[in-house]
Short mmCIF file of C-alpha atoms in Angstrom, two decimals:
data_model
loop_
_atom_site.label_atom_id
_atom_site.label_comp_id
_atom_site.label_asym_id
_atom_site.label_seq_id
_atom_site.Cartn_x
_atom_site.Cartn_y
_atom_site.Cartn_z
CA MET A 73 74.58 -19.57 37.54
CA THR A 74 75.13 -21.99 34.83
CA ALA A 75 72.56 -24.69 34.04
CA ARG A 76 72.46 -27.81 35.70
CA VAL A 77 71.73 -31.02 34.17
CA TYR A 78 69.27 -33.79 35.71
CA VAL A 79 68.51 -36.78 35.32
CA ASP A 80 65.50 -37.27 37.12
CA ALA A 81 62.54 -34.72 35.90
CA ASP A 82 61.06 -35.00 39.05
CA GLU A 83 64.24 -33.27 40.83
CA ALA A 84 64.14 -30.89 37.91
CA VAL A 85 60.77 -29.21 38.59
CA GLU A 86 61.35 -29.08 42.32
CA GLY A 87 60.52 -25.80 43.97
CA ILE A 88 57.43 -24.88 41.87
CA ARG A 89 55.27 -23.05 44.32
CA ASP A 90 51.35 -23.27 44.26
CA GLY A 91 50.29 -19.84 42.36
CA SER A 92 52.99 -19.71 40.35
CA THR A 93 52.94 -18.19 36.95
CA VAL A 94 54.08 -21.12 34.56
CA LEU A 95 55.16 -20.56 31.14
CA VAL A 96 54.33 -23.78 28.85
CA GLY A 97 56.27 -23.98 25.45
CA GLY A 98 54.85 -25.70 22.17
CA PHE A 99 52.39 -25.04 19.40
CA GLY A 100 50.10 -27.54 19.72
CA MET A 101 52.14 -30.93 20.47
CA ALA A 102 55.10 -29.62 18.62
CA GLY A 103 57.76 -28.51 21.21
CA MET A 104 55.57 -29.15 24.41
CA PRO A 105 57.51 -30.32 27.07
CA VAL A 106 55.40 -33.17 28.26
CA ARG A 107 57.87 -35.02 30.52
CA LEU A 108 58.22 -31.72 32.53
CA ILE A 109 54.39 -31.20 32.84
CA ASP A 110 53.77 -34.96 33.96
CA ALA A 111 56.78 -34.10 36.55
CA LEU A 112 54.72 -31.19 37.29
CA ILE A 113 51.50 -32.93 38.16
CA ARG A 114 53.44 -35.50 40.37
CA GLN A 115 55.34 -32.33 41.81
CA GLY A 116 51.51 -31.02 43.01
CA ALA A 117 51.79 -27.41 42.50
CA GLU A 118 48.34 -25.92 42.08
CA ASP A 119 46.41 -22.52 41.61
CA LEU A 120 48.59 -21.92 38.78
CA THR A 121 48.41 -19.46 36.23
CA VAL A 122 49.48 -20.94 32.64
CA VAL A 123 50.80 -19.20 29.93
CA SER A 124 50.91 -21.06 26.62
CA ASN A 125 49.79 -20.77 22.88
CA ASN A 126 47.05 -23.45 23.06
CA ALA A 127 44.72 -24.63 25.91
CA GLY A 128 46.12 -28.37 25.40
CA ASN A 129 45.74 -31.21 22.92
CA GLY A 130 44.04 -34.60 23.58
CA ASP A 131 45.04 -35.79 26.82
CA LYS A 132 48.86 -35.35 27.16
CA GLY A 133 50.79 -32.61 28.27
CA LEU A 134 49.18 -29.56 29.26
CA ALA A 135 45.61 -31.26 28.90
CA ALA A 136 46.49 -33.66 31.55
CA LEU A 137 47.50 -30.55 33.98
CA LEU A 138 44.50 -28.92 33.16
CA ALA A 139 42.63 -32.15 33.74
CA LYS A 140 43.98 -32.35 37.30
CA ARG A 141 42.51 -28.95 38.14
CA ARG A 142 45.71 -27.47 39.01
CA VAL A 143 45.74 -24.37 36.68
CA ARG A 144 43.30 -21.49 37.64
CA ARG A 145 43.86 -19.22 34.73
CA LEU A 146 45.23 -19.64 31.38
CA VAL A 147 46.61 -17.24 29.04
CA CYS A 148 46.82 -18.32 25.29
CA SER A 149 45.73 -17.29 22.05
CA PHE A 150 44.00 -20.17 20.50
CA PRO A 151 42.33 -22.28 23.02
CA ARG A 152 39.49 -23.82 21.11
CA GLN A 153 40.96 -26.87 18.70
CA ALA A 154 39.57 -29.94 17.38
CA ASP A 155 41.14 -31.85 20.52
CA SER A 156 41.00 -29.17 22.98
CA TYR A 157 37.97 -31.17 24.84
CA VAL A 158 39.80 -31.22 28.18
CA PHE A 159 39.94 -27.47 28.33
CA ASP A 160 36.56 -26.86 26.77
CA GLY A 161 34.69 -28.62 29.39
CA LEU A 162 36.58 -26.60 32.64
CA TYR A 163 35.80 -23.41 30.51
CA ARG A 164 32.09 -23.83 30.07
CA ALA A 165 31.65 -25.27 33.70
CA GLY A 166 33.06 -22.10 34.84
CA GLU A 167 36.38 -23.59 36.36
CA ILE A 168 39.17 -22.06 34.47
CA GLU A 169 39.75 -18.23 33.61
CA LEU A 170 40.87 -17.32 30.35
CA GLU A 171 42.55 -14.45 28.87
CA VAL A 172 42.85 -14.38 25.10
CA VAL A 173 45.74 -12.43 23.69
CA PRO A 174 46.57 -12.22 20.08
CA GLN A 175 49.61 -14.45 19.04
CA GLY A 176 52.41 -12.05 18.26
CA THR A 177 51.30 -9.78 21.22
CA LEU A 178 51.33 -13.02 23.56
CA ALA A 179 55.12 -13.67 22.41
CA GLU A 180 56.11 -10.00 22.17
CA ARG A 181 54.63 -9.49 25.77
CA MET A 182 57.13 -12.26 26.95
CA ARG A 183 59.87 -11.18 24.76
CA ALA A 184 59.60 -7.40 26.45
CA ALA A 185 59.90 -9.53 30.12
CA GLY A 186 62.86 -10.96 28.97
CA ALA A 187 64.06 -7.78 27.43
CA GLY A 188 63.48 -5.53 30.57
CA ILE A 189 61.17 -3.04 28.40
CA GLY A 190 58.43 -1.66 30.59
CA ALA A 191 55.35 -1.84 28.13
CA PHE A 192 55.13 -1.27 24.35
CA PHE A 193 52.67 0.16 22.13
CA CYS A 194 51.25 -2.31 19.21
CA PRO A 195 48.54 -1.99 16.53
CA THR A 196 47.63 -5.30 16.95
CA GLY A 197 43.87 -5.38 18.14
CA ALA A 198 43.37 -2.01 18.25
CA GLY A 199 39.38 -1.17 17.98
CA THR A 200 38.80 -5.12 19.11
CA MET A 201 37.09 -6.34 22.17
CA LEU A 202 40.67 -7.71 23.14
CA ALA A 203 41.81 -4.07 23.38
CA GLU A 204 38.70 -2.88 25.38
CA GLY A 205 39.92 -1.13 28.64
CA LYS A 206 43.62 -0.72 27.51
CA GLU A 207 45.27 2.74 26.89
CA THR A 208 45.79 3.44 23.33
CA ARG A 209 47.96 5.92 21.26
CA VAL A 210 47.82 7.23 17.86
CA ILE A 211 51.47 7.04 16.27
CA ASP A 212 51.92 7.99 12.51
CA GLY A 213 48.24 8.03 12.09
CA ARG A 214 47.63 4.50 13.41
CA THR A 215 45.95 3.55 16.61
CA HIS A 216 48.53 1.84 19.01
CA VAL A 217 47.43 -0.55 22.15
CA LEU A 218 49.48 -0.42 25.38
CA GLU A 219 50.77 -4.06 26.28
CA TYR A 220 52.38 -5.12 29.28
CA PRO A 221 55.16 -7.92 29.85
CA ILE A 222 54.07 -11.25 30.88
CA LYS A 223 56.76 -12.39 33.01
CA GLY A 224 56.88 -16.47 34.13
CA ASP A 225 58.11 -17.22 37.45
CA VAL A 226 58.68 -21.01 35.63
CA ALA A 227 59.30 -21.59 31.96
CA LEU A 228 58.98 -25.25 31.01
CA ILE A 229 60.14 -25.51 27.43
CA GLY A 230 61.05 -28.07 24.84
CA ALA A 231 64.53 -28.14 22.77
CA TYR A 232 66.18 -30.57 20.54
CA ARG A 233 69.61 -30.70 22.11
CA ALA A 234 71.64 -28.79 24.80
CA ASP A 235 75.24 -28.86 25.95
CA ARG A 236 76.10 -28.82 29.68
CA MET A 237 76.12 -24.92 29.62
CA GLY A 238 72.61 -24.95 28.88
CA ASN A 239 72.99 -23.53 25.40
CA LEU A 240 69.84 -24.88 23.22
CA VAL A 241 69.44 -25.73 19.70
CA TYR A 242 65.79 -26.30 18.61
CA ARG A 243 64.45 -28.56 15.48
CA LYS A 244 62.29 -27.18 12.68
CA THR A 245 58.62 -25.72 13.74
CA ALA A 246 59.24 -27.31 17.56
CA ARG A 247 61.17 -23.98 18.35
CA ASN A 248 58.12 -21.57 18.21
CA PHE A 249 57.65 -20.19 21.78
CA GLY A 250 60.96 -21.72 23.34
CA PRO A 251 63.33 -19.11 22.76
CA VAL A 252 60.97 -16.32 23.92
CA MET A 253 59.88 -17.95 27.22
CA ALA A 254 63.38 -18.91 27.82
CA THR A 255 64.13 -15.36 28.42
CA ALA A 256 60.95 -14.28 30.29
CA ALA A 257 61.04 -16.58 33.52
CA THR A 258 62.98 -16.32 36.69
CA THR A 259 63.42 -20.46 36.56
CA VAL A 260 63.82 -22.11 33.16
CA ILE A 261 63.68 -25.76 32.74
CA ALA A 262 64.19 -27.07 29.20
CA GLN A 263 63.49 -30.62 28.31
CA VAL A 264 65.58 -31.61 25.36
CA ARG A 265 65.93 -34.81 23.27
CA GLU A 266 69.64 -35.29 23.79
CA VAL A 267 72.37 -33.42 26.13
CA VAL A 268 76.06 -33.38 24.51
CA ASP A 269 79.22 -32.32 26.03
CA THR A 270 80.06 -28.65 26.02
CA GLY A 271 81.97 -27.53 22.80
CA ARG A 272 79.82 -30.22 20.88
CA ILE A 273 77.43 -27.43 19.73
CA ASP A 274 78.65 -25.07 17.18
CA PRO A 275 78.39 -21.57 19.08
CA GLU A 276 77.24 -20.16 15.66
CA ALA A 277 74.00 -22.41 15.59
CA VAL A 278 73.31 -21.80 19.21
CA VAL A 279 69.25 -20.54 19.34
CA THR A 280 69.10 -19.98 23.13
CA PRO A 281 72.24 -18.98 24.85
CA GLY A 282 72.78 -20.83 28.20
CA ILE A 283 72.67 -17.80 30.29
CA TYR A 284 68.56 -18.09 29.94
CA VAL A 285 68.43 -21.65 31.28
CA ASP A 286 68.78 -22.74 34.91
CA ARG A 287 67.81 -26.82 34.38
CA VAL A 288 68.09 -29.27 31.75
CA VAL A 289 66.48 -32.84 31.55
CA GLN A 290 66.45 -35.25 28.89
CA GLU A 291 63.12 -36.20 26.95
CA ALA A 292 63.69 -39.98 27.86
CA ASP A 293 66.25 -41.63 29.93
CA ALA A 294 69.31 -42.43 28.09
CA MET B 193 54.08 -5.13 -3.78
CA ASN B 194 51.04 -3.96 -5.38
CA PRO B 195 48.13 -5.59 -6.40
CA ASP B 196 47.86 -5.57 -10.30
CA GLN B 197 46.07 -3.07 -11.94
CA PRO B 198 41.99 -3.50 -11.98
CA VAL B 199 40.63 -4.66 -15.52
CA ALA B 200 38.19 -2.11 -17.10
CA GLY B 201 34.95 -3.38 -16.30
CA ALA B 202 33.69 -6.26 -14.43
CA ARG B 203 34.13 -9.59 -16.03
CA HIS B 204 31.35 -12.08 -16.19
CA GLU B 205 31.20 -15.97 -15.54
CA ARG B 206 28.23 -17.74 -15.74
CA ARG B 207 28.34 -19.73 -12.71
CA PRO B 208 29.49 -19.00 -8.82
CA LEU B 209 32.73 -20.64 -8.01
CA ASP B 210 33.52 -23.71 -5.65
CA GLY B 211 36.31 -23.31 -3.09
CA ASP B 212 38.92 -24.55 -5.55
CA ALA B 213 38.02 -22.39 -8.25
CA MET B 214 38.14 -19.48 -5.77
CA ALA B 215 41.69 -20.40 -4.68
CA ALA B 216 42.83 -20.34 -8.19
CA LEU B 217 41.95 -16.98 -8.62
CA VAL B 218 43.64 -15.91 -5.53
CA ALA B 219 46.94 -17.80 -6.66
CA ARG B 220 46.56 -16.25 -10.20
CA ASP B 221 46.76 -12.85 -8.44
CA ILE B 222 49.69 -13.42 -6.10
CA PRO B 223 52.62 -11.94 -7.81
CA ARG B 224 55.52 -13.60 -8.52
CA GLY B 225 58.16 -13.95 -5.61
CA ALA B 226 55.61 -12.48 -2.87
CA PHE B 227 56.08 -13.77 0.94
CA VAL B 228 52.48 -14.92 1.48
CA ASN B 229 50.67 -16.06 4.58
CA LEU B 230 47.86 -18.40 3.88
CA GLY B 231 45.55 -18.70 6.79
CA ILE B 232 43.55 -21.75 8.34
CA GLY B 233 40.92 -23.48 6.26
CA ARG B 234 39.81 -22.63 2.98
CA PRO B 235 42.74 -20.01 2.38
CA THR B 236 45.04 -23.21 2.63
CA LEU B 237 43.43 -24.31 -0.87
CA VAL B 238 45.42 -21.48 -2.53
CA ALA B 239 48.92 -23.41 -2.11
CA ASP B 240 47.47 -26.02 -4.45
CA HIS B 241 47.21 -23.49 -7.12
CA LEU B 242 50.58 -21.59 -6.86
CA ALA B 243 52.60 -22.62 -9.98
CA PRO B 244 55.92 -24.01 -9.04
CA ASP B 245 57.85 -21.33 -11.21
CA ALA B 246 55.91 -18.26 -9.26
CA ALA B 247 58.47 -18.56 -6.83
CA VAL B 248 56.02 -17.64 -3.83
CA VAL B 249 57.19 -18.17 -0.25
CA LEU B 250 54.67 -19.38 2.12
CA HIS B 251 55.27 -18.07 5.79
CA THR B 252 53.44 -20.15 8.62
CA GLU B 253 52.94 -18.05 11.58
CA ASN B 254 54.38 -20.87 13.88
CA GLY B 255 58.00 -19.96 12.58
CA MET B 256 58.91 -21.08 9.09
CA LEU B 257 59.10 -19.41 5.60
CA ASN B 258 58.86 -21.46 2.28
CA MET B 259 56.97 -24.08 3.72
CA GLY B 260 56.02 -27.06 1.18
CA PRO B 261 53.06 -29.21 0.69
CA ALA B 262 51.42 -31.15 3.52
CA ALA B 263 53.69 -34.25 4.30
CA ARG B 264 52.63 -37.76 3.55
CA GLY B 265 53.95 -41.09 5.02
CA ASP B 266 57.49 -41.22 5.97
CA GLU B 267 57.57 -37.36 5.34
CA ILE B 268 55.40 -36.69 8.65
CA ASP B 269 57.46 -35.23 11.21
CA PRO B 270 55.88 -34.07 14.52
CA ASP B 271 58.40 -31.28 14.65
CA LEU B 272 57.07 -29.85 11.43
CA THR B 273 53.59 -28.70 11.18
CA ASN B 274 51.70 -25.39 9.88
CA ALA B 275 49.53 -23.36 11.59
CA GLY B 276 46.45 -25.38 11.79
CA LYS B 277 49.25 -28.45 13.11
CA VAL B 278 49.01 -30.28 10.06
CA PRO B 279 52.27 -31.91 9.21
CA VAL B 280 54.11 -30.19 6.41
CA THR B 281 57.08 -30.36 4.71
CA GLU B 282 60.02 -27.89 4.00
CA LEU B 283 61.39 -26.51 0.50
CA PRO B 284 65.02 -25.74 -0.26
CA GLY B 285 65.52 -22.56 1.14
CA ALA B 286 63.47 -23.03 4.44
CA ALA B 287 64.22 -20.89 7.44
CA TYR B 288 62.93 -21.53 11.00
CA PHE B 289 62.66 -18.87 13.66
CA HIS B 290 60.92 -18.32 16.97
CA GLN B 291 57.61 -16.94 17.77
CA ALA B 292 58.48 -13.37 18.51
CA ASP B 293 60.45 -13.16 15.03
CA SER B 294 57.66 -15.04 13.34
CA PHE B 295 55.20 -11.78 14.20
CA ALA B 296 57.70 -9.12 14.22
CA MET B 297 57.70 -10.19 10.54
CA MET B 298 53.97 -9.60 10.12
CA ARG B 299 53.66 -6.24 11.92
CA GLY B 300 56.89 -4.94 10.53
CA GLY B 301 55.35 -5.43 7.04
CA HIS B 302 57.65 -7.54 5.36
CA LEU B 303 54.87 -10.23 4.27
CA ASP B 304 53.38 -9.08 1.21
CA ILE B 305 50.03 -10.68 1.50
CA CYS B 306 47.89 -12.79 3.51
CA VAL B 307 45.04 -14.73 2.59
CA LEU B 308 42.34 -14.91 5.31
CA GLY B 309 38.76 -16.55 5.86
CA ALA B 310 36.15 -14.49 7.43
CA PHE B 311 32.35 -14.53 9.01
CA GLN B 312 32.00 -10.79 7.65
CA VAL B 313 33.86 -7.93 5.89
CA SER B 314 32.48 -4.01 5.73
CA ALA B 315 32.42 -1.89 3.07
CA THR B 316 34.95 -0.11 4.66
CA GLY B 317 37.19 -3.39 4.97
CA ASP B 318 36.72 -4.15 8.80
CA LEU B 319 37.57 -7.95 9.24
CA ALA B 320 35.38 -10.01 11.38
CA ASN B 321 36.73 -13.76 11.56
CA TRP B 322 37.61 -14.92 15.08
CA HIS B 323 34.83 -15.10 17.60
CA THR B 324 30.95 -15.43 16.76
CA GLY B 325 30.74 -13.56 19.93
CA ALA B 326 28.02 -16.02 21.06
CA SER B 327 27.96 -16.71 24.85
CA ASP B 328 28.58 -20.41 24.83
CA ALA B 329 31.37 -20.02 21.92
CA ILE B 330 35.12 -20.19 23.43
CA PRO B 331 36.96 -17.34 21.51
CA ALA B 332 39.98 -18.48 19.87
CA VAL B 333 42.05 -15.40 17.92
CA GLY B 334 45.85 -16.94 17.22
CA GLY B 335 47.55 -14.79 14.76
CA ALA B 336 44.50 -13.58 12.81
CA MET B 337 44.68 -9.98 14.59
CA ASP B 338 48.48 -9.76 13.72
CA LEU B 339 48.05 -10.54 10.32
CA ALA B 340 45.36 -8.08 9.75
CA VAL B 341 47.20 -5.21 10.79
CA GLY B 342 50.60 -6.57 9.39
CA ALA B 343 50.34 -8.00 6.17
CA GLY B 344 50.89 -5.46 3.19
CA GLN B 345 47.71 -6.69 1.32
CA VAL B 346 44.80 -8.60 2.99
CA PHE B 347 43.06 -10.74 0.82
CA VAL B 348 39.84 -12.39 2.48
CA MET B 349 38.44 -15.71 0.68
CA MET B 350 34.58 -16.53 1.73
CA THR B 351 31.33 -17.31 0.41
CA LEU B 352 29.31 -13.81 0.00
CA PHE B 353 26.37 -14.84 1.87
CA THR B 354 25.93 -17.42 4.83
CA LYS B 355 24.03 -20.71 4.31
CA ARG B 356 20.57 -18.60 4.96
CA GLY B 357 21.27 -15.94 3.06
CA ALA B 358 22.67 -13.19 4.81
CA PRO B 359 24.89 -11.12 3.42
CA LYS B 360 28.78 -11.40 4.68
CA LEU B 361 30.11 -8.22 3.21
CA VAL B 362 27.98 -5.63 5.30
CA PRO B 363 28.10 -1.99 5.66
CA ARG B 364 28.95 -2.52 9.41
CA CYS B 365 30.25 -6.03 10.93
CA THR B 366 28.19 -7.23 13.66
CA TYR B 367 30.50 -9.84 14.90
CA PRO B 368 33.24 -8.84 16.84
CA LEU B 369 36.14 -7.66 15.17
CA THR B 370 39.48 -8.88 14.41
CA GLY B 371 40.87 -5.67 12.58
CA GLN B 372 39.82 -2.20 11.39
CA ALA B 373 39.69 -0.82 7.69
CA CYS B 374 42.41 -3.82 6.96
CA VAL B 375 40.81 -6.02 3.95
CA ASN B 376 42.06 -4.88 0.51
CA ARG B 377 39.99 -7.51 -1.34
CA VAL B 378 37.36 -10.06 -1.29
CA TYR B 379 37.57 -13.14 -3.21
CA SER B 380 33.96 -14.96 -3.37
CA ASP B 381 32.01 -17.45 -5.00
CA LEU B 382 30.05 -14.59 -6.46
CA ALA B 383 32.28 -11.97 -7.13
CA VAL B 384 35.89 -10.69 -6.63
CA LEU B 385 35.83 -7.14 -4.76
CA ASP B 386 38.39 -4.43 -4.00
CA ILE B 387 37.54 -2.67 -0.58
CA THR B 388 38.74 0.96 -1.70
CA PRO B 389 38.62 4.65 -0.41
CA ARG B 390 35.99 5.45 -2.90
CA GLY B 391 33.71 2.17 -2.23
CA VAL B 392 33.60 -1.39 -2.94
CA GLU B 393 34.48 -2.32 -6.70
CA VAL B 394 33.79 -5.46 -8.38
CA ARG B 395 36.51 -6.67 -10.34
CA GLU B 396 34.61 -10.14 -11.61
CA THR B 397 31.21 -11.64 -11.17
CA PHE B 398 30.28 -15.23 -11.18
CA GLY B 399 26.85 -16.40 -12.36
CA ILE B 400 25.18 -12.69 -11.33
CA GLY B 401 24.95 -9.32 -12.48
CA VAL B 402 26.47 -6.35 -10.87
CA ASP B 403 23.02 -4.56 -10.37
CA GLU B 404 21.42 -8.08 -8.70
CA LEU B 405 24.42 -8.37 -6.85
CA ALA B 406 24.22 -4.73 -5.28
CA GLY B 407 20.62 -5.40 -4.55
CA ARG B 408 21.16 -8.70 -2.81
CA LEU B 409 24.05 -7.24 -0.84
CA GLU B 410 21.91 -4.11 -0.26
CA LEU B 411 25.37 -2.35 -0.68
CA PRO B 412 26.44 0.46 -3.53
CA LEU B 413 29.06 -1.30 -5.80
CA MET B 414 31.05 0.36 -8.56
CA ALA B 415 32.41 -1.72 -11.62
CA ALA B 416 35.93 -1.61 -11.55
CA GLY B 417 37.62 1.36 -13.61
CA SER B 418 34.65 2.91 -13.71
#
């Protein structure tokens, strides 16, 4: 189905169920879909598994969702930061589960989910505690670790511009996890700075083709 | 890209190096036109010592090649940061890409050099730089493991001893590993050391002799080219 453009962020996040796996875009605050996360907080889904590079910064976006205790389990590469105090408090109190995944493996596991790959062998992490309990194989003299896909029920991503077909372009390093997460979830919801008429994005410049995108909402009311 | 050949015998400077001087040495050894990733923290200093005509292209793992210096004033753009989330600038010829591409670039062997900080490096090139293993520490790995296995050359920048005087170049790492047998060279305040299949070779020392250094490290060291 082609994408649907929403005016109201609350409508755009309807239907997210308790217990869902939610892929949340962004590297720090760059590319983080804050308006969608705020809408998800109002929507009320809980017991979530969130997959995101970081564990929230300051009090906004993912940090606000964590503070509401809606997240049971976090899968991320780099939770500990100068301003990750919301996560730090929950983790130290034993109130959130954490799975640390090397950043490239995190991206590739979602890429695999979106590309129909059953699993893949990757040299990253071989011989480290992050590979403990995982199947390994020596390929070309080097130990590789078997990694399985990460598929989301929902992806919440930030992009720069969308057309009404859901084609997306991004801006600078805010692109980060958006294009990969857009392929890896059943329902993909994009927050964009502007929605333009179909035909106004150069087809050569499209980064995420609209086939991956289900719902689009503007970052701020027009 | 191959590192330059070791100099015959070790060079001696009179005093230990500070962070800037270590960064200048790393910058000196990066070949012209190399694709390089600088880790968060001390390795970031290397960028300040790269000559503009060296044409070194900096990769930042959050998805950019040809990253420019830190942004100031009006240049600050929340959509343009480095891996440490610090606002940066773009140079002419910059390119943006998503995370799966950024790490495919690393694992696929397309980056010539990465420069990382470390808690410990072993004499066989194992790297420990992501987690102290302390029970109250929150583990955070980011792209360190991907860089360790993927970059053509892994350079480490660190002091050679902890503040309490414990060696950070060790027979075997006691902190959790980032990667096995992945470090090629260590730039430290007291020496530049190559990790080779024959053992640890000293390229240069600063304010200490090779024998004294070997004694303090309790490791056998060889002078480069010996």
